[in-house]
XYZ file of C-alpha atoms in Angstrom:
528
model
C 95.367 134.868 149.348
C 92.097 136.859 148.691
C 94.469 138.957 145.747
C 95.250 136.120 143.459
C 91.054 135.083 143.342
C 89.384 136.839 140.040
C 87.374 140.016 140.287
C 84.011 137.886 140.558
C 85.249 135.886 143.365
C 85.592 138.911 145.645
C 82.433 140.468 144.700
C 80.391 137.129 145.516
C 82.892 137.101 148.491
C 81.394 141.291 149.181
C 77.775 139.872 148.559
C 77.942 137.421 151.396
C 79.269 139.289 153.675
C 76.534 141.801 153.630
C 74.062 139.135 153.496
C 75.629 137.894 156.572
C 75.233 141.149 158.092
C 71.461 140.826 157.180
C 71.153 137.499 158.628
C 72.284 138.611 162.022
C 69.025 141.264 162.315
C 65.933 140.532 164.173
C 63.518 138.383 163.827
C 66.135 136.243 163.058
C 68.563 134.865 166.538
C 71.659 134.430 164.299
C 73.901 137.294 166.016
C 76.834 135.874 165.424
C 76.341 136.236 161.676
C 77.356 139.710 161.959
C 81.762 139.078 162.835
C 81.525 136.601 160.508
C 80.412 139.125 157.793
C 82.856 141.662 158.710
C 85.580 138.912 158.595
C 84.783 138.010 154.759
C 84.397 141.540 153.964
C 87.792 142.436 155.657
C 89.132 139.551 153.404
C 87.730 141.093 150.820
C 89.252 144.622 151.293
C 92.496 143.121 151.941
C 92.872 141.368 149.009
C 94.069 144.271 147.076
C 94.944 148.109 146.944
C 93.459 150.345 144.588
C 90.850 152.536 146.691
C 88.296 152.714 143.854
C 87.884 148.645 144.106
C 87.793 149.463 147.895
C 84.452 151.715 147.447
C 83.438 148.944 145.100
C 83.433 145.917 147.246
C 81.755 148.072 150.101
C 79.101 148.849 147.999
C 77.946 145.742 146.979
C 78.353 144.754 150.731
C 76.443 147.707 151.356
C 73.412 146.500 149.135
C 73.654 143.336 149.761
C 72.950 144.089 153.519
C 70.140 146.890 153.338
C 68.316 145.705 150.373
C 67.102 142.625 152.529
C 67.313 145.352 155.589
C 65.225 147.517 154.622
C 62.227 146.816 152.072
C 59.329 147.785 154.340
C 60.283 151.693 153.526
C 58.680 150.753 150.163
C 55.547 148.497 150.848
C 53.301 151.117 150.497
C 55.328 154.025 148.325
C 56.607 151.487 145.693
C 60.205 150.699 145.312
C 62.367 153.479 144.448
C 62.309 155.207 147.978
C 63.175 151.441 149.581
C 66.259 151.100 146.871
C 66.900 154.804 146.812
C 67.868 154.587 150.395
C 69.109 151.179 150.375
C 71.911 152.944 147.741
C 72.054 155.665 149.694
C 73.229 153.174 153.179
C 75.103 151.408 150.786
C 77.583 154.732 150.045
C 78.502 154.547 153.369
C 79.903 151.116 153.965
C 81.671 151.481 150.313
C 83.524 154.787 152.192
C 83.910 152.033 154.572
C 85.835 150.082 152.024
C 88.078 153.271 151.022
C 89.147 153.597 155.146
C 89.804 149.411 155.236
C 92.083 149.849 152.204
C 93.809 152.638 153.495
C 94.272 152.128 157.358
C 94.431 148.006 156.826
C 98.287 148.366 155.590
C 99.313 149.365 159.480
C 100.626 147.700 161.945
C 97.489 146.484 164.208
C 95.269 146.595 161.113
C 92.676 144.136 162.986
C 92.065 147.710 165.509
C 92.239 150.240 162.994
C 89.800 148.636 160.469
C 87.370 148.000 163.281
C 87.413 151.448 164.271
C 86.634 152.344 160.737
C 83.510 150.590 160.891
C 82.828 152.392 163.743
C 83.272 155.597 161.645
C 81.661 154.371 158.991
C 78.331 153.874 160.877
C 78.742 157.704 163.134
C 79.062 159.172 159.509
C 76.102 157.817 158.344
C 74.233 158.046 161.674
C 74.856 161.631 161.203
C 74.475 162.565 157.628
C 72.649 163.619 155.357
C 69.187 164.934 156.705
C 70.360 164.156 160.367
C 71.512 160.690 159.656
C 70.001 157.685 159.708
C 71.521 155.209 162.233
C 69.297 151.954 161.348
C 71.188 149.201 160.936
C 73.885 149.618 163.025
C 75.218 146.546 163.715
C 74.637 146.580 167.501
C 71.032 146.820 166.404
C 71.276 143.252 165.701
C 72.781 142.013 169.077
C 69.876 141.564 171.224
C 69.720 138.439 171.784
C 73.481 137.933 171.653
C 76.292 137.755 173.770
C 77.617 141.228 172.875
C 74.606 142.858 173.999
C 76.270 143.517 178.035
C 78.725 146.069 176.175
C 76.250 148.766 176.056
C 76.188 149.263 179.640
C 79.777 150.244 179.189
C 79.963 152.281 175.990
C 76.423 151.781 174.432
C 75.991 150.958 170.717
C 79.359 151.848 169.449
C 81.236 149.564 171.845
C 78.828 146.802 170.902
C 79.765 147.610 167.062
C 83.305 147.964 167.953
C 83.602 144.611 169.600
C 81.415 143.105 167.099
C 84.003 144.389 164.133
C 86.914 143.668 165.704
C 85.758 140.382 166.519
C 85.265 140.100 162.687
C 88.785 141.734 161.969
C 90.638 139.141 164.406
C 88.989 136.225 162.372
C 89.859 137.937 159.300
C 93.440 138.184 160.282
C 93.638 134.691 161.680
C 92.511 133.566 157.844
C 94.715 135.348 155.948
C 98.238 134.205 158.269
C 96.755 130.374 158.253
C 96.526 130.906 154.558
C 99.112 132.582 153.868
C 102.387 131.065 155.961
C 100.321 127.878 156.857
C 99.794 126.520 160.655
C 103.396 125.537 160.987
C 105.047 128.701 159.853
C 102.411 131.203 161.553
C 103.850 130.873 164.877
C 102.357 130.217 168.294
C 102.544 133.842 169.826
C 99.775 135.212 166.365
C 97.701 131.931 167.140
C 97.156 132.391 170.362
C 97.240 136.088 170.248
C 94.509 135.707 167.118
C 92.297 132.758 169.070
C 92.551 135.048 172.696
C 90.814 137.888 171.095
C 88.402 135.755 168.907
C 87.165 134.498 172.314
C 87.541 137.172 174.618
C 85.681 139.535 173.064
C 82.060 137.521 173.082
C 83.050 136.369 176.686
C 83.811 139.254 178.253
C 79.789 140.280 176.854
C 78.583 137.033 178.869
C 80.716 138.365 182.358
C 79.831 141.663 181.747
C 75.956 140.583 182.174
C 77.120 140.407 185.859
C 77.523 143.915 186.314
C 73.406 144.407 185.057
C 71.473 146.157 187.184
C 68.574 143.236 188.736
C 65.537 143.646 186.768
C 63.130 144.094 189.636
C 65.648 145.918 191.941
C 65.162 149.792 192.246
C 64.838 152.466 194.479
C 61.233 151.904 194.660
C 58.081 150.705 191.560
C 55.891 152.285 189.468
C 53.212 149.837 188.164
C 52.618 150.601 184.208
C 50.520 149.759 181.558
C 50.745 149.457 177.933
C 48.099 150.092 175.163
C 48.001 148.456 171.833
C 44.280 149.294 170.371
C 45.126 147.879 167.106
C 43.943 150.120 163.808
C 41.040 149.279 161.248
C 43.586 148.921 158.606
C 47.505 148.616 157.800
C 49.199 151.098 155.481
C 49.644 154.921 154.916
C 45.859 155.487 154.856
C 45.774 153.816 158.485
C 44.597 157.282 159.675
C 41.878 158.034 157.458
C 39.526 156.749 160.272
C 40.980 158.845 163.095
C 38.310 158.569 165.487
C 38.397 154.504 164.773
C 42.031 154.283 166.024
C 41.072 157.052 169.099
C 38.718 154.757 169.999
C 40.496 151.491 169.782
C 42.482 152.979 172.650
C 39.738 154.359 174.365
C 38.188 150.883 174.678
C 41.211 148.406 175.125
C 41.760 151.347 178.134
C 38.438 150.777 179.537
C 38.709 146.978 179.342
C 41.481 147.339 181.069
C 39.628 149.647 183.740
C 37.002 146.832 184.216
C 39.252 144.278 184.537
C 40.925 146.498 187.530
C 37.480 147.507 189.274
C 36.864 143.423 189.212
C 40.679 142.829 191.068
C 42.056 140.479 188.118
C 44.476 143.493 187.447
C 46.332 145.497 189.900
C 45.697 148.874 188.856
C 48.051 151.134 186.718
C 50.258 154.472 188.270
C 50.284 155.416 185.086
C 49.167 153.975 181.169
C 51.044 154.687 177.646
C 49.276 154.980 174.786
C 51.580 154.675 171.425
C 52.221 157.290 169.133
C 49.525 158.346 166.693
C 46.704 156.878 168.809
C 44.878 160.158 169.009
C 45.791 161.827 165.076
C 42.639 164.373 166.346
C 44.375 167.080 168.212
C 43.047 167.094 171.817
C 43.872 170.331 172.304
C 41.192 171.593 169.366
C 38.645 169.215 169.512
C 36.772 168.547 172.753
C 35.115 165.571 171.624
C 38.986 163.781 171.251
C 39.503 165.708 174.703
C 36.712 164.236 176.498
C 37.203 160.462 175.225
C 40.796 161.071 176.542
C 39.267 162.669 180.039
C 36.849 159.701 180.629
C 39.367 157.119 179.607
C 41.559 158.244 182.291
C 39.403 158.883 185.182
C 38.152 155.352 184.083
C 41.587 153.794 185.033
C 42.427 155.927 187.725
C 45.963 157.245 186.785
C 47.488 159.493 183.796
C 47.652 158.676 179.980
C 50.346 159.241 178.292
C 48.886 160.006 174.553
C 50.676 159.666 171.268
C 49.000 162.736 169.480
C 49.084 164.839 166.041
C 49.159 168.333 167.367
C 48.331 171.343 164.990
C 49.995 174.758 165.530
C 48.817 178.288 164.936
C 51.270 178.191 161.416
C 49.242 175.017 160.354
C 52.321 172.948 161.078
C 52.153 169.622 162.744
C 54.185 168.384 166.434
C 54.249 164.733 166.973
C 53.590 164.948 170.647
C 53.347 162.976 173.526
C 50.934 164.319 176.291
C 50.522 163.542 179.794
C 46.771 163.712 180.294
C 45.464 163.098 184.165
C 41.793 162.826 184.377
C 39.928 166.289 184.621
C 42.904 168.023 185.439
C 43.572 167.796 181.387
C 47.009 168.116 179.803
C 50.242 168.453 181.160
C 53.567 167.712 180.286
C 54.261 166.626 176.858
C 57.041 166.075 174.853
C 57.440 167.122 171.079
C 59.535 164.769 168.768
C 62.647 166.532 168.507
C 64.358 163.840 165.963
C 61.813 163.573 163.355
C 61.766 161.485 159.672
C 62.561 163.464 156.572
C 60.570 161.964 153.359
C 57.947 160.745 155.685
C 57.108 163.607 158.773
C 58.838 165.830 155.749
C 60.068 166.131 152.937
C 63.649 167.896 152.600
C 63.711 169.649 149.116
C 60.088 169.061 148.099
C 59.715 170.140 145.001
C 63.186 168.747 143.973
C 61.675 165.327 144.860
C 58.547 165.918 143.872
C 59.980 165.554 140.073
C 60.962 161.472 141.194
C 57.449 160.368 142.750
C 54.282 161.492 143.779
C 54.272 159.928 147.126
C 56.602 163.106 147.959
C 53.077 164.813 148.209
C 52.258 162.223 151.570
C 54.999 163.395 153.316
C 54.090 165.741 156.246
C 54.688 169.119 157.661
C 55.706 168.268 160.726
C 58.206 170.178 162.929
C 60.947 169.174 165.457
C 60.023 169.854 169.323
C 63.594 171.422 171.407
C 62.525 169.777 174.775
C 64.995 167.838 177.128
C 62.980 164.313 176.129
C 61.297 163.317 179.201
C 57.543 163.964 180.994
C 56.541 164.314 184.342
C 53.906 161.631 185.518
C 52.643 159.693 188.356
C 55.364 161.854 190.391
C 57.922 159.821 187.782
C 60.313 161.794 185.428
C 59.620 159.468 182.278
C 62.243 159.537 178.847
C 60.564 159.638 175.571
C 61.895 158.333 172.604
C 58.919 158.433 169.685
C 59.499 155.835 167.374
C 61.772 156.731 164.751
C 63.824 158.874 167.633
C 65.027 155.478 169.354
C 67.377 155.153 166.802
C 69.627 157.791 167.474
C 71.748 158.097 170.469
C 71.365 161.253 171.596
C 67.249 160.881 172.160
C 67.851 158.678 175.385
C 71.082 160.672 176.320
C 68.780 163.964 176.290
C 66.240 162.288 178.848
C 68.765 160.509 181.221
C 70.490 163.823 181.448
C 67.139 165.572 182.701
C 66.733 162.949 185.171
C 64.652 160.082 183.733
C 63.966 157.067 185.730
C 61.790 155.065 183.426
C 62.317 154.989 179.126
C 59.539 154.504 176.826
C 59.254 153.670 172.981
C 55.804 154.918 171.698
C 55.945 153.772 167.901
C 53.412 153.784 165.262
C 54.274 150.917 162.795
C 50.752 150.584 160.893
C 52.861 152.026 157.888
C 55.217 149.615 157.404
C 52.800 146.580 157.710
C 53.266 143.135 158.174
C 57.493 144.025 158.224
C 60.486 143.092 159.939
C 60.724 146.692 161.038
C 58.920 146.410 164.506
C 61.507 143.415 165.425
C 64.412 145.491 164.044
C 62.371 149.206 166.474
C 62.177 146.694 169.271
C 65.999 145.445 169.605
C 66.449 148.525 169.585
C 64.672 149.541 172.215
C 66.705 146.358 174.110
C 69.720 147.998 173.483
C 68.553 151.125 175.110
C 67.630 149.458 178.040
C 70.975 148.023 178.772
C 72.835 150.923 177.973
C 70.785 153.406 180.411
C 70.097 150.742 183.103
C 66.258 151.756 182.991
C 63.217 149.931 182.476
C 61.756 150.156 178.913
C 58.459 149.934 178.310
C 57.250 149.973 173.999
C 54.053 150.840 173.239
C 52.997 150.225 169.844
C 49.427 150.987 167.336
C 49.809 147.223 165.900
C 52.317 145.909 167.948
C 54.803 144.668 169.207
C 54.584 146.052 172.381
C 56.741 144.902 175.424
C 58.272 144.910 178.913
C 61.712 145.638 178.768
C 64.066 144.783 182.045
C 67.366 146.818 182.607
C 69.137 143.984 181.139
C 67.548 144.037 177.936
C 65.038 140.945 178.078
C 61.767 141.327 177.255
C 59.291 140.519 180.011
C 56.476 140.937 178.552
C 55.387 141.197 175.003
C 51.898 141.390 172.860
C 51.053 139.713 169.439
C 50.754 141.751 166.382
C 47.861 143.304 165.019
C 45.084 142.922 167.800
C 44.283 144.782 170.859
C 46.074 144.224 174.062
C 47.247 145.356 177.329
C 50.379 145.089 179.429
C 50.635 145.415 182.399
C 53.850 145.079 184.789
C 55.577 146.697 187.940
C 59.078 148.109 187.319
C 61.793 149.529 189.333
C 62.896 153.103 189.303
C 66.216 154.063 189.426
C 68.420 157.266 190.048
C 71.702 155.576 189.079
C 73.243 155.930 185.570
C 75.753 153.332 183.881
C 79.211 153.992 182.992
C 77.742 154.732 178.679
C 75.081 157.281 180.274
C 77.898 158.680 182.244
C 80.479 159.045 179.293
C 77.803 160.323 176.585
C 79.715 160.133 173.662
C 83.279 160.012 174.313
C 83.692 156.504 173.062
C 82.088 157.949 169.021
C 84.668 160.768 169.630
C 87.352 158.735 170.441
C 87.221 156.278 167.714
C 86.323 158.873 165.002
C 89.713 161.058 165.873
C 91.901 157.438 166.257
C 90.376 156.542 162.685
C 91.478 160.291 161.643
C 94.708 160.372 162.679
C 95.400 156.400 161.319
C 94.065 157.907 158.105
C 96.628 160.428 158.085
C 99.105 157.895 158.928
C 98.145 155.885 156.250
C 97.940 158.734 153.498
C 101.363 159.772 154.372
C 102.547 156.716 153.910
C 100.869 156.048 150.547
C 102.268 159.572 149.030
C 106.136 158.492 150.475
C 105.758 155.287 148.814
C 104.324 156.846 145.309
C 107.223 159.053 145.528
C 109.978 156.605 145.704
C 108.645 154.531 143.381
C 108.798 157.549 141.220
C 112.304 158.551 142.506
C 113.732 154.750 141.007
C 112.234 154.409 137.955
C 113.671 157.770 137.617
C 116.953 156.345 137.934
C 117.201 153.452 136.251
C 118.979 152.330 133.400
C 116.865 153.022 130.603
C 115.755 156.349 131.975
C 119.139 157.652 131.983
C 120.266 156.324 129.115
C 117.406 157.546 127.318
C 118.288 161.064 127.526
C 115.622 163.983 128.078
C 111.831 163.178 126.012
């Protein structure tokens, strides 16, 4: 089918399938736009052999899904960094390609090219610089039916089911097209149609086994903080006693609106990352703002601070500060964001732009990811550390019985991004079985339940307050249980089909070679 279309056919065909992808991100509701990209781009791949158009095809999947994706990594930097690593993302769903051209000749190809996506998205999860996981295609199934998977294998078995989904389709296509309705046979329809429908289904059952979203062990009453900044964009922290205060004063609103009973007042209150860029623990005038602001509300802050160490290198920190009893616990980012918190190879990219010069000097905290407060082990995950899997893992494995997102996204403006941070963040929820609560500069801040809906949730770009009362739990879900078994598992299946598949390429090169050897002309030819 897809083999006999021109070259130009299958690249439009490559383009809409990443486009698809796209479509299926937040804000946008259209979920089910990512199987139906996979499906074209399986189509794609299938239509031919040669590994190189493979890579190809990927790539201009690749960019035709991240350049929409991802634009608000250049809205203040210009666009080379945005295209740069929109290129970069791209590589890895062209490798993608490769693995569909290679493994999609077996028998079950539908299962073996879905677990190459899989693959595809660990690999570039994990490399280079630590990975970068955004745009994973669970990312985009918040609001969809697939979403109940993570509580069972997290964001890979949402991606899984969500690819294979696409692969089914795919296959269903080519045999209709191919042999025609008659020919195909009942047992591949129905086969092809049961897994088309089972997959998305089993996600809508699957919500059953959700933990309740107000049933725990017993509540912790918590507020959010969004104090809003005096202006968007990489200079947002020029006035760093403006955005200090913000917080200070939405948390003393809040305090009055306690001390006059039309709020029920806080256990504990989370301020987002970067709301105090003056390090507390050197200046006493940041210190006592935080002090008063938190005998104010009656219960612990948990502050989103710029720390400065003895080496003059920055920790992006989260600090539990109670009243007059000062700091406690804190956590340091342990996952943090090279060209932006660093800058790998500085000079080296220093040569391309001089925005390399913004990039900070910040360092990576080694703690297990979660603070002590209110009596209530708490997980961190700052910002750009909700991404990756093994943030939340860290904290549920020291004991955490609440999760919270404190983000900064003044840099990235009036972007898709926070949508894209906070579905996320709904993802997390469901696969942990905790409570989630986001706390965000500019917003959007939310409630998140166990089952990944958002309770509450602020507008963008003014100051506001949540409040809600959320269940603690002790419990862990079947994907907090089994870490990462399912990555492992499908990266060593895809390994060993790719052997498989190799194997079978070199046999068949080699006979091929073996006839023409042997045929008429060659031996009648004599030696050349």
């Amino acid at each position: 089918m897809v083999e006999r279309r021109p070259v130009s056919v299958r690249l439009v065909g490559a383009l809409v399938a990443g486009m698809l992808l796209f479509g299926s991100f937040p804000p946008r509701p259209y979920w089910f736009l990512a199987p139906l990209g996979i499906a074209v781009l399986t189509l794609v791949l299938r239509g031919g052999d040669r590994l190189r158009g493979g890579f190809g095809y990927g790539m201009v999947a690749g960019l035709g899904f991240f350049l929409p994706l991802l634009p608000w990594t250049g809205i203040y930097v210009g666009p080379l960094p945005w295209i740069a690593l929109s290129t970069a993302c791209a590589v890895f769903i062209g490798l993608f390609g490769v693995l569909a051209r290679l493994v999609g000749r077996l028998p079950g190809w539908p299962v073996w090219i879905a677990l190459a996506w899989v693959t595809g998205e660990w690999l570039r999860s994990s490399v280079p610089f630590g990975g970068f996981p955004w745009g994973r295609v669970a990312f985009g199934q918040a609001d969809g039916w697939y979403l109940s998977h993570a509580v069972l294998g997290g964001p890979v078995l949402i991606g899984f089911t969500v690819a294979l989904t696409g692969t089914a389709g795919a296959a269903l296509v080519e045999r209709l097209a191919v042999r025609g309705v008659w020919r195909t046979g009942r047992a591949v329809l129905v086969a092809a149609a049961l897994t088309l429908v089972a997959l998305p289904v089993s996600g809508v059952l699957l919500r059953a086994a959700l933990p309740e979203p107000g049933a725990g062990e017993s509540m912790i009453r918590v507020a959010a903080i969004q104090g809003s900044v005096p202006r968007l964009g990489l200079e947002f922290n020029a006035q760093r006693r403006a955005v200090l205060d913000n917080h200070v004063r939405r948390t003393e609103e809040l305090a009055r609106a306690v001390a006059e009973g039309r709020v029920e007042r806080p256990d504990v209150v989370i301020w987002p990352e970067n709301s105090s860029d003056i390090d507390p623990l050197r200046n006493a005038d940041a210190a006592a703002l935080i002090t008063e602001a938190s005998q104010r509300v009656g219960a612990p802050i948990l502050v989103g601070a710029v720390l400065v160490n003895g080496d003059r290198t920055t920790t992006n920190s989260v600090i539990v500060w109670d009243g007059a009893a000062g700091p406690g616990d804190r956590h340091d980012k342990k996952i943090i964001q090279p060209f932006g918190e660093y800058l790998p190879m500085r000079g080296f990219f220093r040569l391309f732009s001089d925005y390399a010069d913004k990039a900070g000097y910040f360092v990576p905290g080694d703690g297990d990811g979660t603070v002590r407060a209110a009596g209530v082990d708490i997980g961190v995950a700052t910002c750009y550390e909700v991404a990756f899997d093994r943030a939340f893992r860290d904290s549920m494995a020291a004991g955490a019985q609440l999760l919270t997102v404190p983000t900064n996204n003044a840099t990235f403006g009036d972007s898709e991004m926070t949508y894209q941070q906070l579905a996320m963040s709904r993802v997390r929820a469901v696969e942990h079985g905790r409570a989630l609560v986001v706390a965000a500069t500019t917003g959007v801040s939310a409630i998140i339940t166990a089952d990944g809906a958002v309770r509450q949730q602020t507008p963008q770009f003014v100051p506001a307050a949540l409040v809600a009362e959320l269940p603690l739990r002790h419990d862990t879900t079947v994907a907090t249980r089994i870490g990462q078994a399912p990555e492992v598992v499908s990266v060593m299946l895809t390994g060993a089909a790719l052997v498989f598949a190799l194997s079978r390429r070199w046999r068949r090169r080699r006979d091929r070679a073996g006839a023409a050897e042997f045929t008429p002309e060659a031996t009648t030819a004599g030696p050349r």
